[in-house]
Tab-separated table of C-alpha atoms and ligand atoms in Angstrom:
chain	number	residue	atom	x	y	z
A	11	UNK	CA	-14.752	-13.147	50.494
A	12	UNK	CA	-17.956	-12.837	48.512
A	13	UNK	CA	-16.291	-12.216	45.159
A	14	UNK	CA	-13.803	-15.000	45.783
A	15	UNK	CA	-16.519	-17.558	46.509
A	16	UNK	CA	-18.592	-16.538	43.489
A	17	UNK	CA	-15.548	-16.777	41.235
A	18	UNK	CA	-14.679	-20.146	42.717
A	19	UNK	CA	-18.182	-21.473	42.082
A	20	UNK	CA	-17.794	-20.306	38.490
A	21	UNK	CA	-14.462	-22.110	38.187
A	22	UNK	CA	-15.885	-25.311	39.650
A	23	UNK	CA	-18.857	-25.276	37.283
A	24	UNK	CA	-16.555	-24.736	34.306
A	25	UNK	CA	-14.334	-27.576	35.511
A	26	UNK	CA	-17.208	-30.037	35.811
A	27	UNK	CA	-18.614	-29.062	32.411
A	28	UNK	CA	-15.179	-29.668	30.886
A	29	UNK	CA	-15.101	-33.248	32.159
A	30	UNK	CA	-17.562	-34.294	29.476
A	31	UNK	CA	-14.882	-34.114	26.801
A	32	UNK	CA	-11.661	-34.487	28.762
A	33	UNK	CA	-9.453	-37.568	28.899
A	34	UNK	CA	-10.141	-39.302	32.208
A	35	UNK	CA	-6.521	-39.527	33.346
A	36	UNK	CA	-4.586	-36.255	33.114
A	37	UNK	CA	-2.042	-35.863	30.309
A	38	UNK	CA	1.592	-36.048	31.343
A	39	UNK	CA	2.165	-32.376	30.370
A	40	UNK	CA	-0.522	-31.390	32.837
A	41	UNK	CA	1.085	-33.492	35.548
A	42	UNK	CA	4.478	-31.894	34.868
A	43	UNK	CA	2.960	-28.435	35.251
A	44	UNK	CA	2.126	-29.308	38.878
A	45	UNK	CA	5.693	-28.095	39.520
A	46	UNK	CA	4.184	-24.605	39.284
A	47	UNK	CA	2.377	-25.295	42.557
A	48	UNK	CA	5.494	-26.546	44.335
A	49	UNK	CA	8.626	-24.653	45.339
A	50	UNK	CA	9.538	-23.254	48.751
A	51	UNK	CA	7.000	-21.687	51.084
A	52	UNK	CA	6.610	-18.069	49.919
A	53	UNK	CA	7.860	-15.419	52.344
A	54	UNK	CA	4.939	-13.134	51.581
A	55	UNK	CA	1.387	-14.219	51.113
A	56	UNK	CA	-0.558	-13.729	47.903
A	57	UNK	CA	-4.073	-12.501	47.236
A	58	UNK	CA	-6.636	-15.283	47.736
A	59	UNK	CA	-8.008	-14.730	44.214
A	60	UNK	CA	-4.517	-15.208	42.776
A	61	UNK	CA	-4.031	-18.365	44.843
A	62	UNK	CA	-7.291	-19.794	43.514
A	63	UNK	CA	-6.420	-18.832	39.963
A	64	UNK	CA	-3.177	-20.853	40.188
A	65	UNK	CA	-4.947	-23.773	41.783
A	66	UNK	CA	-7.471	-23.882	38.982
A	67	UNK	CA	-4.968	-23.248	36.206
A	68	UNK	CA	-2.514	-25.962	37.230
A	69	UNK	CA	-4.538	-28.129	39.579
A	70	UNK	CA	-7.739	-28.667	37.623
A	71	UNK	CA	-6.145	-30.127	34.469
A	72	UNK	CA	-4.050	-32.479	36.627
A	73	UNK	CA	-7.063	-34.071	38.300
A	74	UNK	CA	-8.321	-37.547	37.562
A	75	UNK	CA	-11.790	-37.051	36.099
A	76	UNK	CA	-13.488	-39.348	38.594
A	77	UNK	CA	-16.158	-36.680	39.097
A	78	UNK	CA	-17.330	-37.415	35.545
A	79	UNK	CA	-19.146	-40.429	34.148
A	80	UNK	CA	-16.322	-42.415	32.530
A	81	UNK	CA	-14.205	-43.373	35.519
A	82	UNK	CA	-14.470	-47.058	36.447
A	83	UNK	CA	-11.393	-47.548	38.625
A	84	UNK	CA	-11.378	-49.109	42.113
A	85	UNK	CA	-14.836	-48.341	43.605
A	86	UNK	CA	-15.010	-44.572	43.336
A	87	UNK	CA	-18.181	-42.540	43.294
A	88	UNK	CA	-18.692	-38.997	42.113
A	89	UNK	CA	-20.504	-36.261	44.052
A	90	UNK	CA	-24.208	-35.667	43.487
A	91	UNK	CA	-25.102	-32.028	42.749
A	92	UNK	CA	-26.943	-31.509	46.050
A	93	UNK	CA	-24.172	-33.247	47.988
A	94	UNK	CA	-21.417	-31.148	46.437
A	95	UNK	CA	-23.338	-27.921	46.979
A	96	UNK	CA	-24.170	-28.881	50.582
A	97	UNK	CA	-20.500	-29.693	51.121
A	98	UNK	CA	-19.617	-26.142	50.031
A	99	UNK	CA	-22.185	-24.638	52.364
A	100	UNK	CA	-20.936	-26.869	55.161
A	101	UNK	CA	-17.433	-25.606	54.362
A	102	UNK	CA	-18.674	-22.085	54.938
A	103	UNK	CA	-20.355	-23.192	58.164
A	104	UNK	CA	-17.126	-24.937	59.238
A	105	UNK	CA	-18.821	-26.822	62.039
A	106	UNK	CA	-17.067	-29.173	64.442
A	107	UNK	CA	-19.440	-32.058	65.147
A	108	UNK	CA	-17.425	-33.752	67.874
A	109	UNK	CA	-19.691	-32.158	70.461
A	110	UNK	CA	-23.341	-31.280	70.185
A	111	UNK	CA	-22.808	-27.878	71.752
A	112	UNK	CA	-20.198	-27.060	69.101
A	113	UNK	CA	-22.712	-27.764	66.315
A	114	UNK	CA	-26.351	-28.526	67.049
A	115	UNK	CA	-27.129	-28.473	63.317
A	116	UNK	CA	-24.218	-30.745	62.370
A	117	UNK	CA	-25.096	-33.240	65.097
A	118	UNK	CA	-28.773	-33.222	64.169
A	119	UNK	CA	-28.110	-33.756	60.453
A	120	UNK	CA	-25.768	-36.653	61.227
A	121	UNK	CA	-28.480	-38.332	63.273
A	122	UNK	CA	-31.100	-37.753	60.600
A	123	UNK	CA	-28.838	-39.032	57.793
A	124	UNK	CA	-27.756	-42.088	59.804
A	125	UNK	CA	-31.408	-42.924	60.461
A	126	UNK	CA	-32.266	-42.625	56.772
A	127	UNK	CA	-29.338	-44.866	55.838
A	128	UNK	CA	-30.388	-47.487	58.412
A	129	UNK	CA	-33.835	-47.437	56.819
A	130	UNK	CA	-32.465	-47.762	53.264
A	131	UNK	CA	-30.040	-50.549	54.159
A	132	UNK	CA	-32.563	-52.501	56.217
A	133	UNK	CA	-30.485	-52.261	59.400
A	134	UNK	CA	-32.169	-52.359	62.808
A	135	UNK	CA	-33.528	-48.889	63.619
A	136	UNK	CA	-32.227	-49.230	67.168
A	137	UNK	CA	-28.609	-49.648	66.022
A	138	UNK	CA	-26.142	-46.873	66.861
A	139	UNK	CA	-24.466	-45.191	63.907
A	140	UNK	CA	-21.517	-42.848	63.526
A	141	UNK	CA	-19.892	-40.983	60.668
A	142	UNK	CA	-16.236	-41.728	59.953
A	143	UNK	CA	-13.849	-41.134	57.052
A	144	UNK	CA	-14.682	-44.272	55.084
A	145	UNK	CA	-15.113	-48.017	55.272
A	146	UNK	CA	-11.597	-48.573	56.635
A	147	UNK	CA	-12.441	-46.563	59.732
A	148	UNK	CA	-15.995	-47.882	59.758
A	149	UNK	CA	-14.579	-51.402	59.942
A	150	UNK	CA	-12.109	-50.244	62.581
A	151	UNK	CA	-14.792	-48.643	64.725
A	152	UNK	CA	-17.218	-51.551	64.474
A	153	UNK	CA	-14.452	-54.044	65.243
A	154	UNK	CA	-13.422	-51.971	68.260
A	155	UNK	CA	-17.012	-52.348	69.482
A	156	UNK	CA	-16.831	-56.081	68.754
A	157	UNK	CA	-13.547	-56.323	70.647
A	158	UNK	CA	-15.157	-54.638	73.619
A	159	UNK	CA	-18.210	-56.899	73.534
A	160	UNK	CA	-16.494	-60.276	73.232
A	161	UNK	CA	-13.896	-59.432	75.870
A	162	UNK	CA	-16.429	-57.936	78.261
A	163	UNK	CA	-18.273	-61.242	78.068
A	164	UNK	CA	-14.984	-62.945	78.976
A	165	UNK	CA	-14.615	-60.650	81.992
A	166	UNK	CA	-11.923	-58.420	80.514
A	167	UNK	CA	-11.998	-54.611	80.202
A	168	UNK	CA	-9.970	-54.139	77.034
A	169	UNK	CA	-10.237	-50.331	76.931
A	170	UNK	CA	-8.679	-50.029	80.375
A	171	UNK	CA	-6.279	-52.970	80.366
A	172	UNK	CA	-5.362	-53.402	76.730
A	173	UNK	CA	-4.794	-56.719	75.019
A	174	UNK	CA	-1.732	-57.811	77.004
A	175	UNK	CA	-2.820	-60.741	79.101
A	176	UNK	CA	-6.347	-60.687	77.698
A	177	UNK	CA	-8.180	-63.882	76.780
A	178	UNK	CA	-7.350	-64.637	73.138
A	179	UNK	CA	-9.955	-63.546	70.577
A	180	UNK	CA	-10.451	-65.620	67.438
A	181	UNK	CA	-11.085	-63.512	64.350
A	182	UNK	CA	-12.543	-65.293	61.335
A	183	UNK	CA	-12.509	-63.802	57.830
A	184	UNK	CA	-13.161	-65.066	54.317
A	185	UNK	CA	-10.248	-65.838	52.000
A	186	UNK	CA	-11.398	-62.803	49.972
A	187	UNK	CA	-11.389	-60.354	52.890
A	188	UNK	CA	-10.731	-56.733	51.892
A	189	UNK	CA	-7.197	-55.596	52.730
A	190	UNK	CA	-8.462	-52.636	54.737
A	191	UNK	CA	-10.335	-54.944	57.081
A	192	UNK	CA	-7.029	-56.667	57.803
A	193	UNK	CA	-5.512	-53.245	58.381
A	194	UNK	CA	-8.276	-52.429	60.872
A	195	UNK	CA	-7.593	-55.729	62.638
A	196	UNK	CA	-3.896	-54.943	62.878
A	197	UNK	CA	-4.600	-51.452	64.254
A	198	UNK	CA	-6.779	-53.054	66.905
A	199	UNK	CA	-4.050	-55.428	68.012
A	200	UNK	CA	-5.685	-58.549	66.583
A	201	UNK	CA	-2.821	-59.186	64.200
A	202	UNK	CA	-3.307	-59.547	60.468
A	203	UNK	CA	-1.744	-62.975	60.302
A	204	UNK	CA	-3.470	-64.683	63.201
A	205	UNK	CA	-6.904	-64.504	61.589
A	206	UNK	CA	-8.642	-67.722	60.584
A	207	UNK	CA	-9.323	-67.669	56.856
A	208	UNK	CA	-12.368	-69.490	55.546
A	209	UNK	CA	-12.227	-70.786	51.955
A	210	UNK	CA	-14.357	-69.025	49.340
A	211	UNK	CA	-16.192	-70.195	46.228
A	212	UNK	CA	-15.665	-69.247	42.586
A	213	UNK	CA	-17.272	-65.824	43.074
A	214	UNK	CA	-15.299	-65.081	46.243
A	215	UNK	CA	-18.119	-65.878	48.671
A	216	UNK	CA	-17.230	-67.337	52.057
A	217	UNK	CA	-18.233	-70.983	52.250
A	218	UNK	CA	-20.462	-71.224	55.312
A	219	UNK	CA	-19.988	-74.999	55.393
A	220	UNK	CA	-16.233	-74.434	55.889
A	221	UNK	CA	-16.658	-72.177	58.906
A	222	UNK	CA	-15.418	-74.821	61.306
A	223	UNK	CA	-15.970	-75.080	65.045
A	224	UNK	CA	-16.279	-71.723	66.813
A	225	UNK	CA	-15.667	-71.303	70.531
A	226	UNK	CA	-14.526	-68.693	73.025
A	227	UNK	CA	-14.437	-64.958	72.251
A	228	UNK	CA	-14.900	-64.861	68.467
A	229	UNK	CA	-15.522	-62.239	65.797
A	230	UNK	CA	-16.617	-63.391	62.332
A	231	UNK	CA	-16.173	-60.852	59.527
A	232	UNK	CA	-18.266	-61.254	56.432
A	233	UNK	CA	-18.418	-59.210	53.290
A	234	UNK	CA	-21.376	-57.704	51.477
A	235	UNK	CA	-19.940	-56.900	48.053
A	236	UNK	CA	-16.622	-58.413	46.979
A	237	UNK	CA	-14.403	-55.662	45.602
A	238	UNK	CA	-13.665	-57.697	42.473
A	239	UNK	CA	-16.859	-59.620	41.716
A	240	UNK	CA	-19.506	-57.774	43.741
A	241	UNK	CA	-20.522	-61.103	45.329
A	242	UNK	CA	-21.989	-61.393	48.841
A	243	UNK	CA	-21.039	-63.795	51.609
A	244	UNK	CA	-23.979	-65.991	52.720
A	245	UNK	CA	-24.998	-63.819	55.652
A	246	UNK	CA	-27.966	-65.878	56.842
A	247	UNK	CA	-26.018	-69.109	57.157
A	248	UNK	CA	-22.918	-67.494	58.665
A	249	UNK	CA	-24.898	-65.474	61.219
A	250	UNK	CA	-26.797	-68.576	62.277
A	251	UNK	CA	-23.615	-70.591	62.795
A	252	UNK	CA	-21.729	-67.762	64.461
A	253	UNK	CA	-24.531	-66.681	66.770
A	254	UNK	CA	-25.186	-70.204	67.944
A	255	UNK	CA	-21.557	-70.186	69.136
A	256	UNK	CA	-21.979	-66.775	70.785
A	257	UNK	CA	-19.740	-65.048	68.233
A	258	UNK	CA	-20.039	-61.470	66.963
A	259	UNK	CA	-20.693	-61.009	63.239
A	260	UNK	CA	-19.337	-57.919	61.506
A	261	UNK	CA	-20.403	-57.044	57.964
A	262	UNK	CA	-18.010	-55.153	55.688
A	263	UNK	CA	-20.501	-53.695	53.231
A	264	UNK	CA	-18.495	-50.756	51.931
A	265	UNK	CA	-20.428	-50.514	48.682
A	266	UNK	CA	-22.471	-53.731	48.595
A	267	UNK	CA	-24.853	-52.856	51.419
A	268	UNK	CA	-26.373	-50.190	49.145
A	269	UNK	CA	-27.797	-53.035	47.042
A	270	UNK	CA	-30.561	-53.144	49.649
A	271	UNK	CA	-31.774	-49.750	48.436
A	272	UNK	CA	-32.680	-51.188	45.009
A	273	UNK	CA	-35.619	-53.635	45.094
A	274	UNK	CA	-34.230	-55.681	42.203
A	275	UNK	CA	-30.868	-56.213	44.001
A	276	UNK	CA	-32.157	-56.487	47.559
A	277	UNK	CA	-32.047	-60.293	47.590
A	278	UNK	CA	-28.235	-60.079	47.500
A	279	UNK	CA	-28.154	-58.583	50.985
A	280	UNK	CA	-30.443	-61.208	52.531
A	281	UNK	CA	-29.426	-61.911	56.108
A	282	UNK	CA	-27.024	-58.984	56.607
A	283	UNK	CA	-29.552	-57.463	59.001
A	284	UNK	CA	-28.705	-60.319	61.366
A	285	UNK	CA	-25.187	-58.976	61.867
A	286	UNK	CA	-23.976	-57.259	65.012
A	287	UNK	CA	-22.161	-54.431	63.240
A	288	UNK	CA	-21.850	-52.980	59.758
A	289	UNK	CA	-19.454	-50.769	57.824
A	290	UNK	CA	-20.588	-48.820	54.772
A	291	UNK	CA	-19.128	-46.082	52.639
A	292	UNK	CA	-20.944	-42.913	51.701
A	293	UNK	CA	-18.260	-41.714	49.274
A	294	UNK	CA	-18.666	-44.774	47.094
A	295	UNK	CA	-22.262	-45.469	46.108
A	296	UNK	CA	-24.057	-42.673	47.913
A	297	UNK	CA	-21.963	-40.296	45.804
A	298	UNK	CA	-21.082	-37.725	48.444
A	299	UNK	CA	-17.757	-35.858	48.378
A	300	UNK	CA	-14.739	-37.556	49.965
A	301	UNK	CA	-14.283	-38.586	52.648
A	302	UNK	CA	-17.305	-40.193	54.243
A	303	UNK	CA	-18.325	-43.533	55.670
A	304	UNK	CA	-20.584	-44.876	58.394
A	305	UNK	CA	-20.359	-47.492	61.078
A	306	UNK	CA	-23.395	-49.110	62.724
A	307	UNK	CA	-23.487	-51.278	65.829
A	308	UNK	CA	-26.602	-53.200	66.878
A	309	UNK	CA	-26.012	-52.572	70.581
A	310	UNK	CA	-24.672	-49.030	70.691
A	311	UNK	CA	-23.415	-49.559	74.225
A	312	UNK	CA	-20.434	-51.466	72.830
A	313	UNK	CA	-19.513	-48.729	70.355
A	314	UNK	CA	-19.746	-46.140	73.095
A	315	UNK	CA	-17.613	-48.236	75.432
A	316	UNK	CA	-14.963	-48.598	72.725
A	317	UNK	CA	-14.934	-44.967	71.646
A	318	UNK	CA	-15.844	-42.885	74.690
A	319	UNK	CA	-12.375	-42.843	76.193
A	320	UNK	CA	-11.710	-42.057	79.814
A	321	UNK	CA	-14.082	-39.709	81.578
A	322	UNK	CA	-12.703	-36.619	83.086
A	323	UNK	CA	-11.570	-33.796	80.803
A	324	UNK	CA	-13.428	-31.165	82.764
A	325	UNK	CA	-13.823	-28.781	79.829
A	326	UNK	CA	-15.712	-31.342	77.720
A	327	UNK	CA	-19.472	-31.684	78.137
A	328	UNK	CA	-21.164	-34.974	78.957
A	329	UNK	CA	-24.711	-36.056	78.190
A	330	UNK	CA	-26.851	-39.120	78.793
A	331	UNK	CA	-27.470	-39.777	75.141
A	332	UNK	CA	-23.771	-39.446	74.421
A	333	UNK	CA	-21.805	-36.834	72.541
A	334	UNK	CA	-20.899	-37.599	68.906
A	335	UNK	CA	-17.253	-38.087	69.890
A	336	UNK	CA	-18.273	-40.942	72.205
A	337	UNK	CA	-19.188	-43.056	69.181
A	338	UNK	CA	-16.325	-42.281	66.800
A	339	UNK	CA	-12.521	-42.286	66.877
A	340	UNK	CA	-12.143	-38.506	66.564
A	341	UNK	CA	-13.014	-35.599	68.773
A	342	UNK	CA	-12.943	-32.822	66.155
A	343	UNK	CA	-14.333	-33.667	62.758
A	344	UNK	CA	-16.179	-32.108	59.833
A	345	UNK	CA	-19.952	-32.281	59.425
A	346	UNK	CA	-20.162	-35.270	57.066
A	347	UNK	CA	-23.834	-35.625	57.830
A	348	UNK	CA	-24.589	-32.462	55.880
A	349	UNK	CA	-23.470	-33.902	52.532
A	350	UNK	CA	-25.161	-37.232	53.214
A	351	UNK	CA	-28.389	-35.549	54.294
A	352	UNK	CA	-28.455	-33.460	51.123
A	353	UNK	CA	-27.658	-36.463	48.913
A	354	UNK	CA	-30.489	-38.506	50.427
A	355	UNK	CA	-32.934	-35.596	50.494
A	356	UNK	CA	-32.300	-34.900	46.813
A	357	UNK	CA	-32.599	-38.577	45.817
A	358	UNK	CA	-35.353	-39.843	48.057
A	359	UNK	CA	-35.936	-43.563	48.378
A	360	UNK	CA	-36.760	-43.898	44.689
A	361	UNK	CA	-33.754	-41.882	43.558
A	362	UNK	CA	-31.375	-44.009	45.614
A	363	UNK	CA	-32.943	-47.180	44.219
A	364	UNK	CA	-32.557	-45.763	40.734
A	365	UNK	CA	-28.919	-44.758	41.274
A	366	UNK	CA	-27.964	-48.267	42.414
A	367	UNK	CA	-29.982	-50.001	39.719
A	368	UNK	CA	-28.639	-47.727	36.976
A	369	UNK	CA	-25.010	-48.472	37.904
A	370	UNK	CA	-25.764	-52.208	37.870
A	371	UNK	CA	-27.462	-51.993	34.467
A	372	UNK	CA	-24.524	-49.981	33.121
A	373	UNK	CA	-22.098	-52.626	34.388
A	374	UNK	CA	-24.174	-55.292	32.730
A	375	UNK	CA	-24.389	-53.405	29.451
A	376	UNK	CA	-20.634	-52.922	29.349
A	377	UNK	CA	-20.068	-56.595	30.182
A	378	UNK	CA	-22.444	-57.645	27.381
A	379	UNK	CA	-20.685	-55.398	24.856
A	380	UNK	CA	-17.301	-56.834	25.752
A	381	UNK	CA	-18.622	-60.389	25.738
A	382	UNK	CA	-20.190	-59.802	22.324
A	383	UNK	CA	-16.764	-58.583	21.196
A	384	UNK	CA	-15.366	-62.030	22.044
A	385	UNK	CA	-13.877	-61.245	25.452
A	386	UNK	CA	-14.290	-63.308	28.574
A	387	UNK	CA	-16.240	-61.995	31.577
A	388	UNK	CA	-14.821	-63.743	34.647
A	389	UNK	CA	-17.538	-62.978	37.194
A	390	UNK	CA	-21.304	-63.258	37.470
A	391	UNK	CA	-22.266	-59.617	37.002
A	392	UNK	CA	-24.750	-59.391	39.868
A	393	UNK	CA	-23.935	-55.844	40.923
A	394	UNK	CA	-21.793	-52.997	39.569
A	395	UNK	CA	-18.504	-54.898	39.189
A	396	UNK	CA	-17.150	-56.522	36.037
A	397	UNK	CA	-13.968	-58.553	35.557
A	398	UNK	CA	-12.846	-59.054	31.984
A	399	UNK	CA	-9.982	-60.966	30.433
A	400	UNK	CA	-8.694	-60.167	26.966
A	401	UNK	CA	-6.893	-63.479	26.465
A	402	UNK	CA	-3.520	-64.185	28.002
A	403	UNK	CA	-2.326	-62.250	31.052
A	404	UNK	CA	0.030	-60.316	28.749
A	405	UNK	CA	-2.788	-59.375	26.406
A	406	UNK	CA	-4.965	-58.261	29.300
A	407	UNK	CA	-2.173	-56.137	30.737
A	408	UNK	CA	-1.592	-54.601	27.327
A	409	UNK	CA	-5.278	-53.705	26.972
A	410	UNK	CA	-5.456	-52.200	30.487
A	411	UNK	CA	-2.456	-50.011	29.704
A	412	UNK	CA	-3.929	-49.000	26.360
A	413	UNK	CA	-7.285	-48.148	27.954
A	414	UNK	CA	-5.617	-46.023	30.615
A	415	UNK	CA	-3.487	-44.222	28.030
A	416	UNK	CA	-6.374	-43.649	25.638
A	417	UNK	CA	-8.325	-41.757	28.293
A	418	UNK	CA	-11.882	-42.406	27.084
A	419	UNK	CA	-12.326	-44.193	30.394
A	420	UNK	CA	-10.156	-45.462	33.219
A	421	UNK	CA	-10.179	-49.046	34.467
A	422	UNK	CA	-7.739	-50.744	36.790
A	423	UNK	CA	-6.394	-54.255	36.853
A	424	UNK	CA	-6.540	-57.169	39.235
A	425	UNK	CA	-5.710	-60.850	39.445
A	426	UNK	CA	-8.786	-63.001	39.875
A	427	UNK	CA	-8.123	-66.614	40.921
A	428	UNK	CA	-4.814	-66.613	39.086
A	429	UNK	CA	-6.021	-64.804	35.970
A	430	UNK	CA	-5.221	-61.184	35.125
A	431	UNK	CA	-8.345	-59.133	34.627
A	432	UNK	CA	-9.445	-55.618	33.954
A	433	UNK	CA	-11.763	-54.347	36.704
A	434	UNK	CA	-14.758	-52.204	35.891
A	435	UNK	CA	-16.686	-50.609	38.724
A	436	UNK	CA	-19.651	-48.397	37.825
A	437	UNK	CA	-20.282	-46.312	40.931
A	438	UNK	CA	-21.029	-42.802	39.703
A	439	UNK	CA	-24.424	-41.109	39.465
A	440	UNK	CA	-23.023	-39.242	36.456
A	441	UNK	CA	-22.485	-42.253	34.177
A	442	UNK	CA	-24.928	-42.353	31.255
A	443	UNK	CA	-25.800	-45.047	28.736
A	444	UNK	CA	-23.966	-42.968	26.126
A	445	UNK	CA	-20.868	-43.027	28.355
A	446	UNK	CA	-21.071	-46.809	28.537
A	447	UNK	CA	-21.449	-47.209	24.777
A	448	UNK	CA	-18.632	-44.792	24.098
A	449	UNK	CA	-16.328	-46.564	26.569
A	450	UNK	CA	-17.272	-50.040	25.332
A	451	UNK	CA	-16.442	-48.969	21.786
A	452	UNK	CA	-13.081	-47.568	22.920
A	453	UNK	CA	-12.186	-50.720	24.874
A	454	UNK	CA	-13.164	-52.967	21.947
A	455	UNK	CA	-11.100	-50.832	19.549
A	456	UNK	CA	-8.054	-50.952	21.860
A	457	UNK	CA	-8.434	-54.707	22.464
A	458	UNK	CA	-8.579	-55.510	18.769
A	459	UNK	CA	-5.551	-57.593	17.752
B	30	PLP	C1	-13.519	-49.690	49.553
B	30	PLP	C2	-13.659	-50.805	50.505
B	30	PLP	C3	-13.137	-50.718	51.793
B	30	PLP	C4	-12.325	-49.538	52.249
B	30	PLP	O1	-13.070	-48.362	52.183
B	30	PLP	P1	-12.412	-46.918	52.230
B	30	PLP	O2	-13.586	-46.027	52.116
B	30	PLP	O3	-11.505	-46.833	51.048
B	30	PLP	O4	-11.695	-46.761	53.502
B	30	PLP	C5	-13.370	-51.773	52.655
B	30	PLP	N1	-14.055	-52.858	52.255
B	30	PLP	C6	-14.557	-52.987	51.006
B	30	PLP	C7	-15.314	-54.229	50.638
B	30	PLP	C8	-14.383	-51.961	50.081
B	30	PLP	O5	-14.892	-52.067	48.865
């Protein structure tokens, strides 16, 4: 065991060092060689060291270099040194944090990390948090709490009786709602297509003046950080309108809520603290290893009611404060709090502010380079997201393909209000100013007519 782990650490360090010069997307030869890892299940096992050697030889070159500093696809973070190392140690610990008695340390670190995140994001300290796999499940969990709360108020026990015959619940979203929030709604039985969609403005922000009349059991979902533009829904105005009608407000802040950690960006999140529940990712801007996200609910009673399940498995412990599993979808799960704790401990408040601010400045620098090169930036670059057009839709598509093939960086595409655009998301702690300049130069070279 000991030799294997030391060798593996060596391999990992060599891998990460190699990312500095590698193309970001793997070469097709390297992808073809993945066949070496396939084939039928071997009859006889192999030595662990030999297994790891194959994994490194064929697996490592076939990875997407999103752990490095030149990956700008989707909204994908890297892993901070302390977070990656803590994740390894936690792997050795192999704790199950579903129950406190199964892992006092895992449970404690989750609580500490959740408290620190509440502090950094400006969420009420009394809110109840839980670790989940990512913002999809964070949205799901928070909306399950919302479902409980609005139906309880209507005299209906949704956990026991289900949605059949229940009073109808109106769910309001912005026109620019993230697809995974719709997925969460469909998993919860709300139906993707029966949501009320509120028009958005040119940056994708929900128009509070278009919210319409709200009545009866209602959940309003707003967004802190549009996945294309980085824009924020007007939380203060929406919360005021929604709360005066007795509605629940959920905030999908997968990456955007982290803006609160940086003093210069904090104004963007104004009013989100008035929400009733929040979803945020840790694997995006906090830069912890996949997968990790957090859900927070102002009145933890509703989250517990939604997640606790039926009482009565006599082998499972119960406690007044609640076991971790009573606030999350899973029973067994890994100790995500360990990575998050280590990330936050290594950054501190100032380091987190710096990480967020740096990514935003990088995004801005790249946008300015491309604009200076004669290309059109389609969004107000308020955060870490940039949308750029290189002319016609065909030209933009051609440039995106060329950028992806070139490998200096990796950017995806999108359609923004009818116009094709290349998306740039700077979410990694590892990105440097040199990376930005190098990538800007490559994009400008590839976009040249
Ligand atoms: C990324 C994202 C999600 C989904 O998060 P996952 O971690 O991929 O599950 C939801 N909402 C927004 C706004 C996002 O950016």
